[in-house]
Amino acid sequence: MPNSYTALWTNDLCRELERSGYAGQRLTMLFGGPHQSLPSFQRAGVQPGDTIYPVRAFRTRLHVLGAMEVSRIIPYEHAGSELHDDDYTKLLDWRLLKAGCVTEVLLGPPGSPLTFSAVVPADVLERLTFTSRRGERKLKHVDEGRLMRSASLQGIYRLAADSAAELQRVVLEHSQ
């Protein structure tokens, strides 16, 4: 059964994407690496068929920026030889996402349009739950529907099924 994950994007990256006209473009590619600033999707357990929800913590709110289903994961060092011309063009198009040391490329069919206005409702934020081998945990640092700190979002985390469905609803509401 496919899983869903969040990946925290920095406010600097979101501002640059917004300034550069990426709002409304459909996600087709994501990048991972060995460092906290660009964590590894593979190390987090992401597989083809899984869905990634890039998120942003901004002014005590959690924004879900879009969704992309993963169809392939390839080593970045093989991107030039393994990608078809169309996919290689997408690699160049999404180069702003390549911060730091990139070791992996996630490819997908066109996902949802990238948006910077989709705020996770306070009640959903209060219920947001992640799951791991050790069990489930609620999102930390949430106070009365406001996200006070983003520390518990830094990295790539698997969502509980109910939370993934709620983020999907937020994405769909802002994709129309």
PDB file of C-alpha atoms in Angstrom:
ATOM      1  CA  MET A   1       0.000   0.000   0.000  1.00  0.00           C
ATOM      2  CA  PRO A   2       1.447   3.404  -0.948  1.00  0.00           C
ATOM      3  CA  ASN A   3       2.413   5.850   1.783  1.00  0.00           C
ATOM      4  CA  SER A   4       2.364   9.633   1.961  1.00  0.00           C
ATOM      5  CA  TYR A   5       5.128  11.869   3.286  1.00  0.00           C
ATOM      6  CA  THR A   6       5.715  15.512   4.105  1.00  0.00           C
ATOM      7  CA  ALA A   7       8.879  17.322   3.083  1.00  0.00           C
ATOM      8  CA  LEU A   8       9.532  20.720   4.676  1.00  0.00           C
ATOM      9  CA  TRP A   9      10.632  23.454   2.295  1.00  0.00           C
ATOM     10  CA  THR A  10      12.314  26.565   3.658  1.00  0.00           C
ATOM     11  CA  ASN A  11      10.697  29.975   3.478  1.00  0.00           C
ATOM     12  CA  ASP A  12      13.678  31.202   1.428  1.00  0.00           C
ATOM     13  CA  LEU A  13      13.052  28.489  -1.168  1.00  0.00           C
ATOM     14  CA  CYS A  14       9.318  29.251  -1.255  1.00  0.00           C
ATOM     15  CA  ARG A  15       9.948  32.983  -1.716  1.00  0.00           C
ATOM     16  CA  GLU A  16      12.376  32.259  -4.570  1.00  0.00           C
ATOM     17  CA  LEU A  17       9.945  29.868  -6.254  1.00  0.00           C
ATOM     18  CA  GLU A  18       7.166  32.438  -5.922  1.00  0.00           C
ATOM     19  CA  ARG A  19       9.350  35.253  -7.277  1.00  0.00           C
ATOM     20  CA  SER A  20      10.471  33.070 -10.186  1.00  0.00           C
ATOM     21  CA  GLY A  21       6.919  32.307 -11.327  1.00  0.00           C
ATOM     22  CA  TYR A  22       6.615  28.656 -10.240  1.00  0.00           C
ATOM     23  CA  ALA A  23       3.163  29.130  -8.677  1.00  0.00           C
ATOM     24  CA  GLY A  24       0.672  27.077 -10.673  1.00  0.00           C
ATOM     25  CA  GLN A  25       3.284  24.791 -12.239  1.00  0.00           C
ATOM     26  CA  ARG A  26       2.654  21.096 -11.690  1.00  0.00           C
ATOM     27  CA  LEU A  27       5.248  19.267  -9.617  1.00  0.00           C
ATOM     28  CA  THR A  28       7.089  16.631 -11.675  1.00  0.00           C
ATOM     29  CA  MET A  29      10.391  16.293  -9.868  1.00  0.00           C
ATOM     30  CA  LEU A  30      11.872  16.474  -6.377  1.00  0.00           C
ATOM     31  CA  PHE A  31      15.435  16.155  -5.113  1.00  0.00           C
ATOM     32  CA  GLY A  32      16.944  14.516  -2.055  1.00  0.00           C
ATOM     33  CA  GLY A  33      20.372  14.399  -0.534  1.00  0.00           C
ATOM     34  CA  PRO A  34      22.412  13.452   2.510  1.00  0.00           C
ATOM     35  CA  HIS A  35      22.019  16.617   4.587  1.00  0.00           C
ATOM     36  CA  GLN A  36      19.305  18.077   6.813  1.00  0.00           C
ATOM     37  CA  SER A  37      18.845  20.972   4.384  1.00  0.00           C
ATOM     38  CA  LEU A  38      18.035  18.470   1.610  1.00  0.00           C
ATOM     39  CA  PRO A  39      17.161  15.149   3.258  1.00  0.00           C
ATOM     40  CA  SER A  40      17.083  11.759   1.566  1.00  0.00           C
ATOM     41  CA  PHE A  41      13.693  10.474   0.481  1.00  0.00           C
ATOM     42  CA  GLN A  42      15.094   6.962   0.146  1.00  0.00           C
ATOM     43  CA  ARG A  43      16.452   6.971   3.694  1.00  0.00           C
ATOM     44  CA  ALA A  44      12.951   8.007   4.839  1.00  0.00           C
ATOM     45  CA  GLY A  45      11.538   4.926   3.079  1.00  0.00           C
ATOM     46  CA  VAL A  46       9.898   6.590   0.068  1.00  0.00           C
ATOM     47  CA  GLN A  47       9.090   4.165  -2.759  1.00  0.00           C
ATOM     48  CA  PRO A  48       7.508   4.490  -6.207  1.00  0.00           C
ATOM     49  CA  GLY A  49       3.749   4.892  -5.755  1.00  0.00           C
ATOM     50  CA  ASP A  50       4.124   7.038  -2.631  1.00  0.00           C
ATOM     51  CA  THR A  51       2.923  10.648  -2.511  1.00  0.00           C
ATOM     52  CA  ILE A  52       5.035  13.585  -1.339  1.00  0.00           C
ATOM     53  CA  TYR A  53       3.449  16.711   0.151  1.00  0.00           C
ATOM     54  CA  PRO A  54       5.901  19.606   0.251  1.00  0.00           C
ATOM     55  CA  VAL A  55       4.955  21.839   3.203  1.00  0.00           C
ATOM     56  CA  ARG A  56       5.981  25.231   4.513  1.00  0.00           C
ATOM     57  CA  ALA A  57       5.803  26.602   8.048  1.00  0.00           C
ATOM     58  CA  PHE A  58       5.021  30.311   7.755  1.00  0.00           C
ATOM     59  CA  ARG A  59       3.624  32.763  10.320  1.00  0.00           C
ATOM     60  CA  THR A  60       2.289  30.062  12.689  1.00  0.00           C
ATOM     61  CA  ARG A  61       0.507  28.278   9.847  1.00  0.00           C
ATOM     62  CA  LEU A  62       1.306  25.126   7.927  1.00  0.00           C
ATOM     63  CA  HIS A  63       0.943  25.479   4.169  1.00  0.00           C
ATOM     64  CA  VAL A  64       0.673  22.429   1.938  1.00  0.00           C
ATOM     65  CA  LEU A  65       2.320  23.456  -1.314  1.00  0.00           C
ATOM     66  CA  GLY A  66       1.146  20.601  -3.501  1.00  0.00           C
ATOM     67  CA  ALA A  67       1.410  16.861  -4.011  1.00  0.00           C
ATOM     68  CA  MET A  68       3.390  14.579  -6.285  1.00  0.00           C
ATOM     69  CA  GLU A  69       3.180  10.824  -6.715  1.00  0.00           C
ATOM     70  CA  VAL A  70       6.591   9.205  -7.106  1.00  0.00           C
ATOM     71  CA  SER A  71       6.991   7.034 -10.201  1.00  0.00           C
ATOM     72  CA  ARG A  72      10.795   6.616 -10.167  1.00  0.00           C
ATOM     73  CA  ILE A  73      13.761   7.340  -7.947  1.00  0.00           C
ATOM     74  CA  ILE A  74      17.145   7.544  -9.643  1.00  0.00           C
ATOM     75  CA  PRO A  75      20.614   8.505  -8.438  1.00  0.00           C
ATOM     76  CA  TYR A  76      21.363  12.121  -9.366  1.00  0.00           C
ATOM     77  CA  GLU A  77      24.721  11.100 -10.828  1.00  0.00           C
ATOM     78  CA  HIS A  78      22.859   8.984 -13.423  1.00  0.00           C
ATOM     79  CA  ALA A  79      20.266  11.628 -14.295  1.00  0.00           C
ATOM     80  CA  GLY A  80      21.967  12.641 -17.538  1.00  0.00           C
ATOM     81  CA  SER A  81      22.103   9.107 -18.892  1.00  0.00           C
ATOM     82  CA  GLU A  82      18.818   7.712 -17.470  1.00  0.00           C
ATOM     83  CA  LEU A  83      16.406  10.552 -18.150  1.00  0.00           C
ATOM     84  CA  HIS A  84      14.593  10.955 -21.446  1.00  0.00           C
ATOM     85  CA  ASP A  85      14.936  14.372 -23.050  1.00  0.00           C
ATOM     86  CA  ASP A  86      11.564  15.548 -21.679  1.00  0.00           C
ATOM     87  CA  ASP A  87      12.485  14.524 -18.145  1.00  0.00           C
ATOM     88  CA  TYR A  88      15.931  16.085 -18.448  1.00  0.00           C
ATOM     89  CA  THR A  89      14.241  19.349 -19.427  1.00  0.00           C
ATOM     90  CA  LYS A  90      12.102  19.063 -16.255  1.00  0.00           C
ATOM     91  CA  LEU A  91      15.300  18.568 -14.268  1.00  0.00           C
ATOM     92  CA  LEU A  92      16.518  21.909 -15.566  1.00  0.00           C
ATOM     93  CA  ASP A  93      13.111  23.531 -15.008  1.00  0.00           C
ATOM     94  CA  TRP A  94      13.054  22.540 -11.317  1.00  0.00           C
ATOM     95  CA  ARG A  95      16.715  23.378 -10.614  1.00  0.00           C
ATOM     96  CA  LEU A  96      15.699  25.808  -7.837  1.00  0.00           C
ATOM     97  CA  LEU A  97      14.781  22.772  -5.724  1.00  0.00           C
ATOM     98  CA  LYS A  98      18.355  21.476  -5.955  1.00  0.00           C
ATOM     99  CA  ALA A  99      19.784  23.108  -2.832  1.00  0.00           C
ATOM    100  CA  GLY A 100      23.075  21.679  -1.617  1.00  0.00           C
ATOM    101  CA  CYS A 101      24.319  18.161  -2.276  1.00  0.00           C
ATOM    102  CA  VAL A 102      21.811  16.264  -4.403  1.00  0.00           C
ATOM    103  CA  THR A 103      22.065  12.471  -4.481  1.00  0.00           C
ATOM    104  CA  GLU A 104      18.606  11.393  -5.700  1.00  0.00           C
ATOM    105  CA  VAL A 105      15.926  12.518  -8.116  1.00  0.00           C
ATOM    106  CA  LEU A 106      12.252  11.650  -7.646  1.00  0.00           C
ATOM    107  CA  LEU A 107      10.211  11.679 -10.838  1.00  0.00           C
ATOM    108  CA  GLY A 108       6.475  11.638 -11.130  1.00  0.00           C
ATOM    109  CA  PRO A 109       3.652  12.292 -13.475  1.00  0.00           C
ATOM    110  CA  PRO A 110       2.520  15.904 -13.230  1.00  0.00           C
ATOM    111  CA  GLY A 111       1.271  16.396  -9.698  1.00  0.00           C
ATOM    112  CA  SER A 112      -0.869  19.161  -8.328  1.00  0.00           C
ATOM    113  CA  PRO A 113      -0.136  22.791  -9.167  1.00  0.00           C
ATOM    114  CA  LEU A 114       2.330  24.423  -6.801  1.00  0.00           C
ATOM    115  CA  THR A 115       0.486  26.853  -4.526  1.00  0.00           C
ATOM    116  CA  PHE A 116       1.600  29.077  -1.685  1.00  0.00           C
ATOM    117  CA  SER A 117      -1.885  29.873  -0.368  1.00  0.00           C
ATOM    118  CA  ALA A 118      -3.162  26.463   0.828  1.00  0.00           C
ATOM    119  CA  VAL A 119      -3.218  26.715   4.613  1.00  0.00           C
ATOM    120  CA  VAL A 120      -3.876  23.585   6.639  1.00  0.00           C
ATOM    121  CA  PRO A 121      -6.968  24.355   8.776  1.00  0.00           C
ATOM    122  CA  ALA A 122      -6.350  24.681  12.518  1.00  0.00           C
ATOM    123  CA  ASP A 123      -8.426  21.599  13.393  1.00  0.00           C
ATOM    124  CA  VAL A 124      -6.506  19.482  10.866  1.00  0.00           C
ATOM    125  CA  LEU A 125      -3.212  20.845  12.195  1.00  0.00           C
ATOM    126  CA  GLU A 126      -4.237  19.768  15.702  1.00  0.00           C
ATOM    127  CA  ARG A 127      -4.908  16.210  14.453  1.00  0.00           C
ATOM    128  CA  LEU A 128      -1.955  15.869  12.059  1.00  0.00           C
ATOM    129  CA  THR A 129      -0.288  12.539  12.822  1.00  0.00           C
ATOM    130  CA  PHE A 130       2.885  10.876  11.600  1.00  0.00           C
ATOM    131  CA  THR A 131       3.735   7.201  11.756  1.00  0.00           C
ATOM    132  CA  SER A 132       6.973   5.234  11.985  1.00  0.00           C
ATOM    133  CA  ARG A 133       8.252   1.869  13.141  1.00  0.00           C
ATOM    134  CA  ARG A 134       7.948   3.173  16.707  1.00  0.00           C
ATOM    135  CA  GLY A 135       4.280   4.087  16.361  1.00  0.00           C
ATOM    136  CA  GLU A 136       2.322   7.261  15.775  1.00  0.00           C
ATOM    137  CA  ARG A 137       2.998  10.798  16.944  1.00  0.00           C
ATOM    138  CA  LYS A 138       1.112  14.052  16.673  1.00  0.00           C
ATOM    139  CA  LEU A 139       2.743  17.111  15.186  1.00  0.00           C
ATOM    140  CA  LYS A 140       4.589  18.867  17.999  1.00  0.00           C
ATOM    141  CA  HIS A 141       4.553  22.558  18.881  1.00  0.00           C
ATOM    142  CA  VAL A 142       0.915  23.139  17.927  1.00  0.00           C
ATOM    143  CA  ASP A 143      -0.932  25.490  20.257  1.00  0.00           C
ATOM    144  CA  GLU A 144      -4.603  26.335  19.688  1.00  0.00           C
ATOM    145  CA  GLY A 145      -4.374  25.532  15.982  1.00  0.00           C
ATOM    146  CA  ARG A 146      -1.148  27.495  15.434  1.00  0.00           C
ATOM    147  CA  LEU A 147       2.244  26.037  14.589  1.00  0.00           C
ATOM    148  CA  MET A 148       4.651  27.611  17.052  1.00  0.00           C
ATOM    149  CA  ARG A 149       7.832  25.894  15.777  1.00  0.00           C
ATOM    150  CA  SER A 150       8.637  23.783  12.741  1.00  0.00           C
ATOM    151  CA  ALA A 151      11.302  21.565  14.328  1.00  0.00           C
ATOM    152  CA  SER A 152       9.135  18.438  14.224  1.00  0.00           C
ATOM    153  CA  LEU A 153       8.599  18.908  10.463  1.00  0.00           C
ATOM    154  CA  GLN A 154      12.259  19.210   9.476  1.00  0.00           C
ATOM    155  CA  GLY A 155      12.987  16.178   7.350  1.00  0.00           C
ATOM    156  CA  ILE A 156      10.754  13.741   5.525  1.00  0.00           C
ATOM    157  CA  TYR A 157       8.029  12.089   7.605  1.00  0.00           C
ATOM    158  CA  ARG A 158       5.421   9.469   6.795  1.00  0.00           C
ATOM    159  CA  LEU A 159       1.848  10.584   7.383  1.00  0.00           C
ATOM    160  CA  ALA A 160      -0.810   8.476   9.057  1.00  0.00           C
ATOM    161  CA  ALA A 161      -3.494   7.541   6.497  1.00  0.00           C
ATOM    162  CA  ASP A 162      -6.147   9.917   7.936  1.00  0.00           C
ATOM    163  CA  SER A 163      -3.700  12.830   7.927  1.00  0.00           C
ATOM    164  CA  ALA A 164      -2.648  12.082   4.352  1.00  0.00           C
ATOM    165  CA  ALA A 165      -6.313  12.136   3.296  1.00  0.00           C
ATOM    166  CA  GLU A 166      -6.803  15.504   5.006  1.00  0.00           C
ATOM    167  CA  LEU A 167      -3.760  17.029   3.281  1.00  0.00           C
ATOM    168  CA  GLN A 168      -5.020  15.636  -0.025  1.00  0.00           C
ATOM    169  CA  ARG A 169      -8.354  17.422   0.555  1.00  0.00           C
ATOM    170  CA  VAL A 170      -6.529  20.710   1.181  1.00  0.00           C
ATOM    171  CA  VAL A 171      -4.522  20.250  -2.029  1.00  0.00           C
ATOM    172  CA  LEU A 172      -7.639  19.426  -4.066  1.00  0.00           C
ATOM    173  CA  GLU A 173      -9.509  22.462  -2.722  1.00  0.00           C
ATOM    174  CA  HIS A 174      -6.692  24.744  -3.911  1.00  0.00           C
ATOM    175  CA  SER A 175      -6.145  23.004  -7.260  1.00  0.00           C
ATOM    176  CA  GLN A 176      -9.478  24.041  -8.726  1.00  0.00           C
TER     177      GLN A 176
END
